XYZ file of N, CA and C in Angstrom:
597
model
N -35.793 -59.522 -47.927
C -36.722 -58.173 -48.389
C -37.098 -57.473 -46.988
N -38.132 -56.895 -47.027
C -38.931 -56.148 -46.086
C -40.220 -56.275 -45.595
N -40.183 -57.596 -45.177
C -41.482 -58.058 -44.833
C -41.827 -57.289 -43.642
N -41.057 -57.164 -42.455
C -41.418 -56.616 -41.219
C -41.572 -55.087 -41.510
N -41.028 -54.505 -42.377
C -41.085 -53.189 -42.644
C -42.612 -52.790 -43.354
N -42.979 -53.730 -44.450
C -44.200 -53.950 -44.782
C -45.429 -54.024 -44.037
N -45.420 -54.849 -42.910
C -46.451 -55.060 -42.030
C -46.422 -53.823 -40.983
N -45.345 -53.304 -40.713
C -45.424 -51.934 -39.971
C -45.859 -50.866 -40.641
N -45.746 -50.989 -41.913
C -46.285 -49.754 -42.906
C -47.794 -49.843 -42.933
N -48.359 -51.010 -43.157
C -49.639 -51.486 -43.107
C -50.360 -51.190 -41.961
N -49.995 -51.672 -40.663
C -50.714 -51.330 -39.548
C -50.689 -49.643 -39.387
N -49.701 -48.991 -39.521
C -49.632 -47.425 -39.430
C -50.628 -46.826 -40.346
N -50.693 -47.344 -41.308
C -51.905 -46.382 -42.187
C -53.245 -47.421 -41.900
N -53.452 -48.273 -41.574
C -54.541 -48.958 -41.326
C -54.887 -49.202 -39.835
N -56.033 -48.828 -39.426
C -56.381 -48.828 -38.185
C -57.347 -50.205 -37.836
N -58.429 -50.094 -38.994
C -59.378 -51.106 -39.042
C -58.841 -52.595 -38.783
N -59.301 -52.933 -37.906
C -58.949 -54.512 -37.850
C -59.351 -55.543 -38.929
N -60.390 -55.415 -39.629
C -60.878 -56.305 -40.542
C -59.879 -56.035 -41.931
N -59.572 -54.584 -41.971
C -58.560 -54.390 -43.188
C -57.299 -54.848 -43.190
N -56.679 -54.783 -41.841
C -55.574 -55.247 -41.477
C -55.647 -56.964 -41.749
N -56.657 -57.618 -41.340
C -56.741 -58.920 -41.470
C -56.706 -59.214 -42.825
N -57.370 -58.436 -43.749
C -57.518 -58.820 -45.203
C -55.982 -58.435 -45.833
N -55.226 -57.376 -45.427
C -53.980 -57.603 -45.976
C -53.145 -58.754 -45.472
N -53.199 -59.174 -44.166
C -52.480 -60.528 -43.678
C -52.948 -61.526 -44.452
N -54.198 -61.910 -44.731
C -54.683 -62.808 -45.566
C -54.377 -63.010 -46.916
N -54.359 -61.877 -47.950
C -53.834 -61.815 -49.059
C -52.256 -61.951 -49.153
N -51.434 -61.244 -48.255
C -50.347 -62.016 -48.151
C -49.861 -63.398 -48.143
N -50.656 -64.041 -47.125
C -50.391 -65.270 -46.773
C -50.703 -66.338 -47.949
N -51.788 -65.671 -48.822
C -52.101 -66.640 -50.209
C -51.034 -66.247 -51.154
N -50.467 -65.043 -51.311
C -49.517 -64.571 -52.305
C -48.174 -65.377 -51.825
N -47.932 -65.325 -50.750
C -46.845 -65.970 -50.139
C -46.490 -67.612 -50.702
N -47.811 -68.268 -50.602
C -47.793 -69.734 -50.968
C -47.502 -69.753 -52.562
N -48.099 -68.933 -53.174
C -47.947 -68.884 -54.593
C -46.467 -68.728 -55.042
N -46.065 -67.619 -54.117
C -44.535 -67.505 -54.161
C -43.534 -68.628 -54.138
N -43.984 -69.289 -52.938
C -43.347 -70.646 -52.495
C -43.212 -71.640 -53.855
N -44.443 -71.748 -54.332
C -44.559 -72.628 -55.504
C -43.576 -72.526 -56.850
N -43.522 -70.884 -56.923
C -42.900 -70.259 -58.024
C -41.426 -70.569 -57.667
N -40.936 -70.445 -56.710
C -39.695 -70.551 -56.327
C -39.201 -72.132 -56.381
N -40.137 -72.844 -55.913
C -39.693 -74.302 -56.236
C -39.764 -74.399 -57.721
N -40.566 -74.210 -58.637
C -40.823 -74.242 -60.010
C -39.513 -73.717 -60.853
N -39.261 -72.782 -60.080
C -37.893 -72.214 -60.929
C -36.653 -72.912 -60.353
N -36.617 -73.527 -59.093
C -35.483 -74.333 -58.911
C -34.409 -73.139 -58.246
N -34.917 -72.161 -57.463
C -34.310 -71.218 -56.927
C -33.576 -71.762 -55.613
N -32.172 -71.110 -55.444
C -31.455 -71.199 -54.272
C -32.369 -70.562 -52.994
N -32.026 -71.289 -51.855
C -32.662 -70.873 -50.634
C -32.851 -69.281 -50.565
N -31.778 -68.714 -50.849
C -31.697 -67.280 -50.775
C -32.448 -66.671 -51.582
N -32.402 -67.078 -52.906
C -33.109 -66.479 -53.854
C -34.766 -66.451 -53.844
N -34.862 -67.952 -53.398
C -36.333 -68.211 -52.849
C -36.997 -67.603 -51.870
N -36.047 -67.132 -50.906
C -36.703 -66.452 -49.827
C -36.773 -64.775 -50.288
N -36.119 -64.563 -51.077
C -36.232 -63.090 -51.521
C -37.563 -63.025 -52.573
N -37.774 -64.059 -53.328
C -39.016 -64.056 -54.189
C -40.254 -63.988 -53.432
N -40.192 -64.788 -52.299
C -41.284 -65.288 -51.475
C -41.610 -63.768 -50.508
N -40.534 -63.351 -50.219
C -40.544 -62.025 -49.486
C -41.456 -60.850 -50.427
N -41.119 -61.091 -51.642
C -41.697 -59.830 -52.475
C -42.965 -60.098 -52.792
N -43.447 -61.354 -52.682
C -44.875 -61.840 -52.858
C -45.741 -61.488 -51.558
N -45.176 -61.687 -50.469
C -45.684 -61.374 -49.218
C -45.746 -59.847 -49.011
N -44.937 -58.943 -49.431
C -44.991 -57.471 -49.357
C -45.995 -56.910 -50.034
N -46.242 -57.645 -51.465
C -47.159 -57.096 -52.385
C -48.213 -57.297 -51.756
N -48.819 -58.516 -51.038
C -49.914 -58.795 -50.337
C -50.280 -57.790 -49.306
N -49.401 -57.588 -48.493
C -49.486 -56.664 -47.344
C -49.649 -55.405 -47.501
N -49.272 -54.798 -48.605
C -49.234 -53.375 -49.072
C -50.119 -52.947 -50.106
N -51.139 -53.991 -50.511
C -51.905 -53.663 -51.767
C -52.901 -52.873 -51.587
N -53.618 -52.914 -50.086
C -54.645 -51.972 -49.850
C -54.073 -50.886 -48.674
N -52.906 -50.876 -48.415
C -52.556 -50.194 -47.240
C -52.620 -48.694 -47.310
N -53.051 -48.103 -48.177
C -53.420 -46.592 -48.463
C -55.090 -46.614 -48.380
N -55.726 -47.709 -48.486
C -57.310 -47.554 -48.652
C -57.851 -46.822 -47.561
N -57.718 -47.275 -46.172
C -58.614 -46.704 -45.309
C -58.404 -45.045 -45.190
N -57.144 -44.439 -45.789
C -56.955 -43.009 -45.708
C -57.220 -42.511 -46.996
N -57.327 -43.259 -48.125
C -57.760 -42.828 -49.676
C -58.454 -44.053 -50.203
N -59.704 -44.079 -49.676
C -60.657 -44.912 -50.342
C -61.334 -44.631 -51.696
N -61.085 -43.595 -52.340
C -61.931 -43.697 -53.582
C -60.851 -44.044 -54.787
N -61.649 -44.220 -56.005
C -60.840 -45.034 -56.999
C -59.784 -43.808 -57.560
N -60.129 -42.627 -57.423
C -59.014 -41.954 -57.697
C -57.961 -41.561 -57.019
N -57.823 -42.104 -55.823
C -56.793 -41.979 -54.935
C -55.984 -43.550 -54.550
N -57.100 -44.506 -54.563
C -56.168 -45.723 -54.208
C -56.234 -46.470 -55.419
N -54.920 -47.155 -55.713
C -54.149 -47.178 -54.923
C -52.648 -46.287 -55.330
N -53.065 -45.160 -55.885
C -52.250 -44.679 -56.601
C -51.164 -43.520 -55.585
N -52.029 -43.264 -54.519
C -51.321 -42.506 -53.348
C -50.427 -43.591 -52.687
N -50.921 -44.447 -52.587
C -49.950 -45.687 -51.665
C -48.829 -45.902 -52.582
N -48.908 -46.082 -53.903
C -47.857 -46.521 -54.719
C -46.741 -45.155 -54.778
N -47.243 -44.036 -54.791
C -46.449 -42.914 -54.916
C -45.479 -42.687 -53.535
N -46.232 -43.283 -52.453
C -45.573 -43.181 -51.098
C -44.375 -44.203 -51.420
N -44.684 -45.589 -51.885
C -43.544 -46.390 -51.729
C -42.622 -46.303 -52.809
N -42.851 -45.661 -53.891
C -42.091 -45.533 -54.750
C -40.704 -44.477 -54.313
N -41.388 -43.267 -53.501
C -40.566 -42.427 -53.111
C -39.665 -43.124 -51.902
N -40.233 -44.120 -51.338
C -39.504 -45.046 -50.293
C -38.622 -45.854 -50.752
N -38.691 -45.984 -52.039
C -37.515 -46.951 -52.788
C -38.077 -48.525 -52.962
N -39.261 -48.804 -52.757
C -39.770 -50.195 -52.881
C -39.676 -50.513 -54.367
N -39.334 -51.918 -54.599
C -38.971 -52.228 -55.851
C -40.137 -52.241 -56.858
N -39.804 -51.903 -58.190
C -40.818 -51.606 -58.823
C -41.931 -52.942 -59.172
N -41.298 -54.103 -59.287
C -42.296 -54.943 -59.377
C -43.459 -55.164 -58.422
N -43.058 -54.669 -57.270
C -44.399 -54.752 -56.085
C -45.297 -53.492 -56.511
N -44.692 -52.424 -56.815
C -45.709 -51.371 -57.250
C -46.501 -51.673 -58.475
N -45.954 -52.249 -59.259
C -46.545 -52.471 -60.498
C -47.837 -53.474 -60.271
N -47.364 -54.429 -59.297
C -48.483 -55.668 -58.946
C -49.599 -54.931 -58.160
N -49.347 -53.858 -57.185
C -50.521 -53.230 -56.554
C -51.171 -52.404 -57.583
N -50.840 -51.725 -58.391
C -51.520 -51.122 -59.484
C -52.368 -51.735 -60.053
N -51.744 -52.991 -60.693
C -52.514 -54.071 -61.297
C -53.849 -54.624 -60.793
N -53.809 -55.004 -59.405
C -54.624 -55.468 -58.695
C -55.965 -54.748 -58.753
N -55.907 -53.474 -59.009
C -56.956 -52.545 -59.341
C -57.492 -52.380 -60.555
N -58.484 -53.015 -61.258
C -58.928 -53.080 -62.662
C -59.256 -51.957 -63.261
N -59.152 -50.648 -62.354
C -59.682 -49.473 -62.930
C -58.453 -48.588 -63.061
N -57.230 -49.242 -62.819
C -56.089 -48.312 -62.678
C -55.357 -48.107 -63.996
N -55.851 -48.930 -65.033
C -55.307 -48.900 -66.372
C -53.928 -49.542 -66.428
N -53.432 -50.243 -65.393
C -52.416 -51.391 -65.530
C -52.904 -52.741 -65.374
N -52.635 -53.531 -66.238
C -52.703 -54.692 -66.684
C -51.917 -55.588 -65.832
N -52.362 -56.630 -65.213
C -51.514 -58.032 -64.722
C -50.701 -58.471 -65.850
N -49.586 -58.262 -65.737
C -48.366 -58.866 -66.460
C -47.560 -60.168 -66.192
N -46.780 -59.540 -65.060
C -45.983 -60.415 -64.366
C -46.628 -61.566 -63.544
N -46.036 -62.572 -63.234
C -46.722 -63.756 -62.466
C -47.073 -63.175 -60.956
N -46.161 -62.308 -60.587
C -46.644 -61.586 -59.178
C -47.699 -60.968 -59.349
N -48.090 -59.748 -60.422
C -49.235 -59.353 -60.675
C -50.411 -60.043 -60.788
N -50.351 -61.172 -61.487
C -51.321 -62.158 -61.558
C -51.754 -62.955 -60.223
N -50.924 -63.191 -59.423
C -51.152 -63.695 -58.198
C -51.649 -62.913 -57.213
N -51.238 -61.548 -57.324
C -51.898 -60.527 -56.327
C -53.451 -60.278 -56.722
N -53.701 -60.232 -57.950
C -54.819 -60.011 -58.416
C -55.916 -61.020 -58.203
N -55.427 -62.357 -58.358
C -55.982 -63.529 -58.066
C -56.321 -63.965 -56.502
N -55.423 -63.448 -55.794
C -55.543 -63.688 -54.200
C -56.395 -62.528 -53.559
N -56.691 -61.613 -54.073
C -57.194 -60.474 -53.337
C -58.703 -60.780 -53.181
N -59.619 -60.736 -53.993
C -60.970 -61.221 -53.880
C -61.170 -62.532 -53.162
N -60.568 -63.662 -53.521
C -60.704 -64.805 -52.851
C -60.221 -64.898 -51.294
N -59.277 -64.184 -50.995
C -59.121 -64.193 -49.644
C -60.187 -63.693 -48.609
N -60.703 -62.416 -49.228
C -62.177 -62.093 -48.475
C -63.098 -62.813 -48.645
N -63.439 -63.748 -49.781
C -64.490 -64.792 -49.810
C -64.098 -65.707 -48.903
N -62.934 -66.260 -48.755
C -62.679 -67.382 -47.512
C -62.882 -67.098 -46.429
N -62.551 -65.717 -46.007
C -62.928 -65.259 -44.671
C -64.272 -65.241 -44.438
N -65.020 -64.780 -45.368
C -66.703 -64.506 -45.369
C -67.053 -66.106 -45.162
N -66.512 -67.280 -45.744
C -66.921 -68.726 -45.676
C -66.606 -69.122 -44.543
N -65.560 -68.627 -43.625
C -65.186 -69.179 -42.382
C -66.158 -68.428 -41.322
N -66.488 -67.281 -41.418
C -67.350 -66.480 -40.308
C -68.912 -67.031 -40.448
N -69.133 -67.741 -41.562
C -70.709 -68.305 -41.307
C -70.602 -69.632 -40.757
N -69.631 -70.190 -40.499
C -69.460 -71.464 -39.820
C -70.017 -71.240 -38.587
N -70.751 -72.223 -37.966
C -70.796 -72.106 -36.330
C -69.619 -72.043 -35.675
N -68.685 -72.648 -36.034
C -67.447 -72.662 -35.381
C -66.440 -71.363 -35.622
N -66.871 -70.620 -36.734
C -65.863 -69.424 -36.991
C -64.382 -69.838 -37.379
N -64.336 -71.185 -37.901
C -63.010 -71.826 -38.169
C -62.898 -71.965 -39.630
N -61.880 -71.283 -40.045
C -61.593 -71.482 -41.642
C -61.092 -73.157 -41.656
N -61.008 -73.782 -40.358
C -60.719 -75.188 -40.864
C -61.838 -76.119 -41.124
N -63.052 -75.445 -41.030
C -64.015 -76.126 -41.212
C -64.740 -75.655 -42.775
N -63.813 -74.873 -43.505
C -64.337 -74.332 -44.702
C -63.353 -75.472 -45.634
N -64.253 -76.182 -46.639
C -63.741 -77.022 -47.739
C -63.567 -76.280 -49.196
N -62.934 -76.575 -50.044
C -63.043 -76.100 -51.302
C -64.275 -76.482 -52.106
N -64.860 -77.470 -52.086
C -66.131 -77.838 -52.499
C -67.131 -76.786 -52.046
N -67.392 -76.632 -50.870
C -68.240 -75.575 -50.470
C -67.867 -74.099 -50.638
N -66.666 -73.688 -50.842
C -66.459 -72.516 -51.282
C -66.815 -72.129 -52.842
N -66.621 -73.111 -53.612
C -66.935 -73.103 -55.086
C -68.711 -73.116 -55.027
N -69.224 -73.838 -54.149
C -70.754 -73.766 -54.170
C -71.308 -72.309 -53.714
N -70.637 -71.918 -52.585
C -70.848 -70.711 -52.185
C -70.957 -69.420 -53.321
N -69.826 -69.489 -54.045
C -69.684 -68.651 -55.274
C -70.743 -68.523 -56.083
N -71.497 -69.514 -56.306
C -72.801 -69.421 -57.027
C -74.240 -68.777 -56.316
N -73.816 -68.582 -54.963
C -75.010 -67.927 -54.315
C -74.651 -66.218 -54.336
N -75.224 -65.699 -55.198
C -75.125 -64.380 -55.280
C -75.496 -63.338 -54.228
N -76.273 -63.914 -53.532
C -76.676 -63.508 -52.075
C -75.475 -63.403 -50.950
N -74.516 -64.347 -50.936
C -73.544 -64.383 -50.086
C -72.330 -63.431 -50.578
N -71.891 -62.682 -49.393
C -70.673 -62.032 -49.675
C -70.767 -61.398 -50.916
N -71.855 -60.517 -51.062
C -72.293 -60.083 -52.484
C -71.309 -58.964 -52.982
N -70.559 -58.439 -52.045
C -69.531 -57.351 -52.427
C -68.315 -57.753 -53.023
N -68.223 -59.270 -53.040
C -66.822 -59.969 -53.490
C -67.100 -60.071 -54.896
N -66.409 -59.843 -55.650
C -66.393 -59.847 -57.175
C -65.988 -61.362 -57.667
N -66.917 -62.182 -58.004
C -66.740 -63.252 -58.208
C -65.870 -63.387 -59.513
N -65.973 -62.396 -60.379
C -65.285 -62.709 -61.780
C -63.751 -62.413 -61.550
N -63.624 -61.698 -60.211
C -62.031 -61.469 -60.375
C -61.347 -62.939 -59.627
N -62.322 -63.698 -59.006
C -61.989 -64.937 -58.742
C -61.643 -65.878 -59.641
N -62.738 -65.776 -60.549
C -62.479 -66.985 -61.694
C -61.463 -66.535 -62.689
N -61.533 -65.185 -62.843
C -60.577 -64.469 -63.815
C -58.980 -64.725 -63.160
N -58.859 -64.639 -62.019
C -57.528 -64.838 -61.540
C -57.121 -66.341 -61.659
N -57.863 -67.407 -61.347
C -57.442 -68.606 -61.773
C -57.198 -68.760 -63.093
N -57.679 -68.004 -64.248
C -57.380 -68.315 -65.565
C -56.055 -67.772 -65.759
N -55.899 -66.455 -65.377
C -54.679 -65.623 -65.354
C -53.622 -66.603 -64.762
N -53.806 -67.378 -63.758
C -52.302 -68.202 -63.182
C -52.531 -69.788 -64.001
N -53.271 -70.041 -64.926
C -53.330 -71.251 -65.829
C -53.635 -72.524 -64.716
N -54.558 -72.326 -63.701
C -54.881 -73.171 -62.937
C -56.512 -73.228 -62.762
N -57.146 -74.535 -62.405
C -58.609 -74.568 -62.155
C -58.861 -73.795 -61.009
N -60.094 -73.287 -60.917
C -60.861 -72.434 -59.576
C -60.647 -73.407 -58.541
N -60.730 -74.686 -58.593
C -60.664 -75.458 -57.313
C -59.305 -75.308 -57.068
N -58.134 -75.543 -57.676
C -56.904 -75.479 -57.383
C -56.640 -74.189 -56.670
N -57.105 -73.141 -57.368
C -56.712 -71.911 -56.752
C -57.294 -71.776 -55.404
N -58.522 -71.879 -55.315
C -58.899 -72.129 -53.881
C -58.350 -72.806 -52.916
N -57.885 -74.181 -53.249
C -57.105 -75.172 -52.422
C -55.962 -74.381 -51.905
N -55.141 -73.657 -52.890
C -53.827 -72.834 -52.438
C -54.083 -72.046 -51.429
N -55.050 -71.026 -51.656
C -55.401 -69.939 -50.800
C -56.059 -70.669 -49.514
N -56.780 -71.515 -49.600
C -57.292 -71.878 -48.335
C -56.361 -72.712 -47.258
N -55.385 -73.387 -48.122
C -54.399 -74.139 -47.428
C -53.440 -72.939 -46.567
N -53.049 -71.985 -47.251
C -52.282 -70.985 -47.039
C -53.012 -70.032 -45.763
N -54.263 -69.902 -45.740
C -55.088 -69.409 -44.734
C -55.136 -70.269 -43.558
N -55.620 -71.463 -43.679
C -55.720 -72.473 -42.540
C -54.247 -72.627 -41.772
N -53.155 -72.511 -42.214
C -51.950 -72.689 -42.003
C -51.471 -71.357 -40.865
N -52.317 -70.059 -41.167
C -52.029 -69.146 -40.352
C -53.845 -68.569 -39.628
N -54.340 -69.638 -39.454
C -55.595 -69.271 -38.896
C -55.434 -68.338 -37.711
N -54.737 -68.781 -36.707
C -54.610 -68.049 -35.497
C -54.202 -66.694 -35.755
N -53.278 -66.231 -36.607
C -53.163 -64.933 -37.004
C -54.028 -64.247 -37.542
N -55.125 -64.871 -38.144
C -56.049 -64.330 -38.825
C -57.152 -64.239 -38.076
N -57.400 -64.679 -36.795
C -58.561 -64.614 -36.038
C -59.485 -65.593 -36.613
N -59.120 -66.592 -37.228
C -59.876 -67.630 -38.185
C -59.848 -68.894 -37.452
N -59.405 -69.158 -36.203
C -59.197 -70.465 -35.624
C -60.183 -71.043 -34.991
N -61.419 -70.335 -34.763
C -62.633 -71.005 -34.245
C -62.768 -70.316 -32.993
N -64.000 -70.643 -32.318
C -64.678 -70.339 -31.008
C -63.884 -71.052 -30.315
N -62.960 -70.334 -29.250
C -62.389 -71.148 -28.034
C -63.440 -71.262 -26.878
N -63.878 -72.714 -26.440
C -64.847 -72.904 -25.514
C -64.399 -72.130 -24.437
């Protein structure tokens, strides 16, 4: 697929470091689910990599237009129109539209559900990492994340209902969903700037 192209496009449209890191985080979480799905479907290596790439691209591009077009009237519609004109696959465009609950597009495919489920959780996991004394995602645990979700004062911009609804859409427990995404982000901690404070 076009993962490098997706990354380049996201970085062209997004100057802010935190939004870039968010795109990467969501991409890594989606990629982890793509690998699980490819395994479940018993795909050949080539087909599996194609599937995984599409999940990663959806994560990279879901907010790529947000910095330039942050209003609900424009995001993600401007970005999707651009991607459609550039020939990006329809399933990625549908997932990007479905991740915005105000778009009128409901999550239908597994990719749709994965992107919706990973978006808010990736941001929440980043917040959980940054309040650790070490600033390291390696010090974040599933149990602690679930406990933090009940603290309405913590990362209050993150929609808890999207995280719980996302797990329900995927047919997994909240703990399992957190575990998949946490593992994905821990595996890429260096790229996300969440590897901890270097002494």
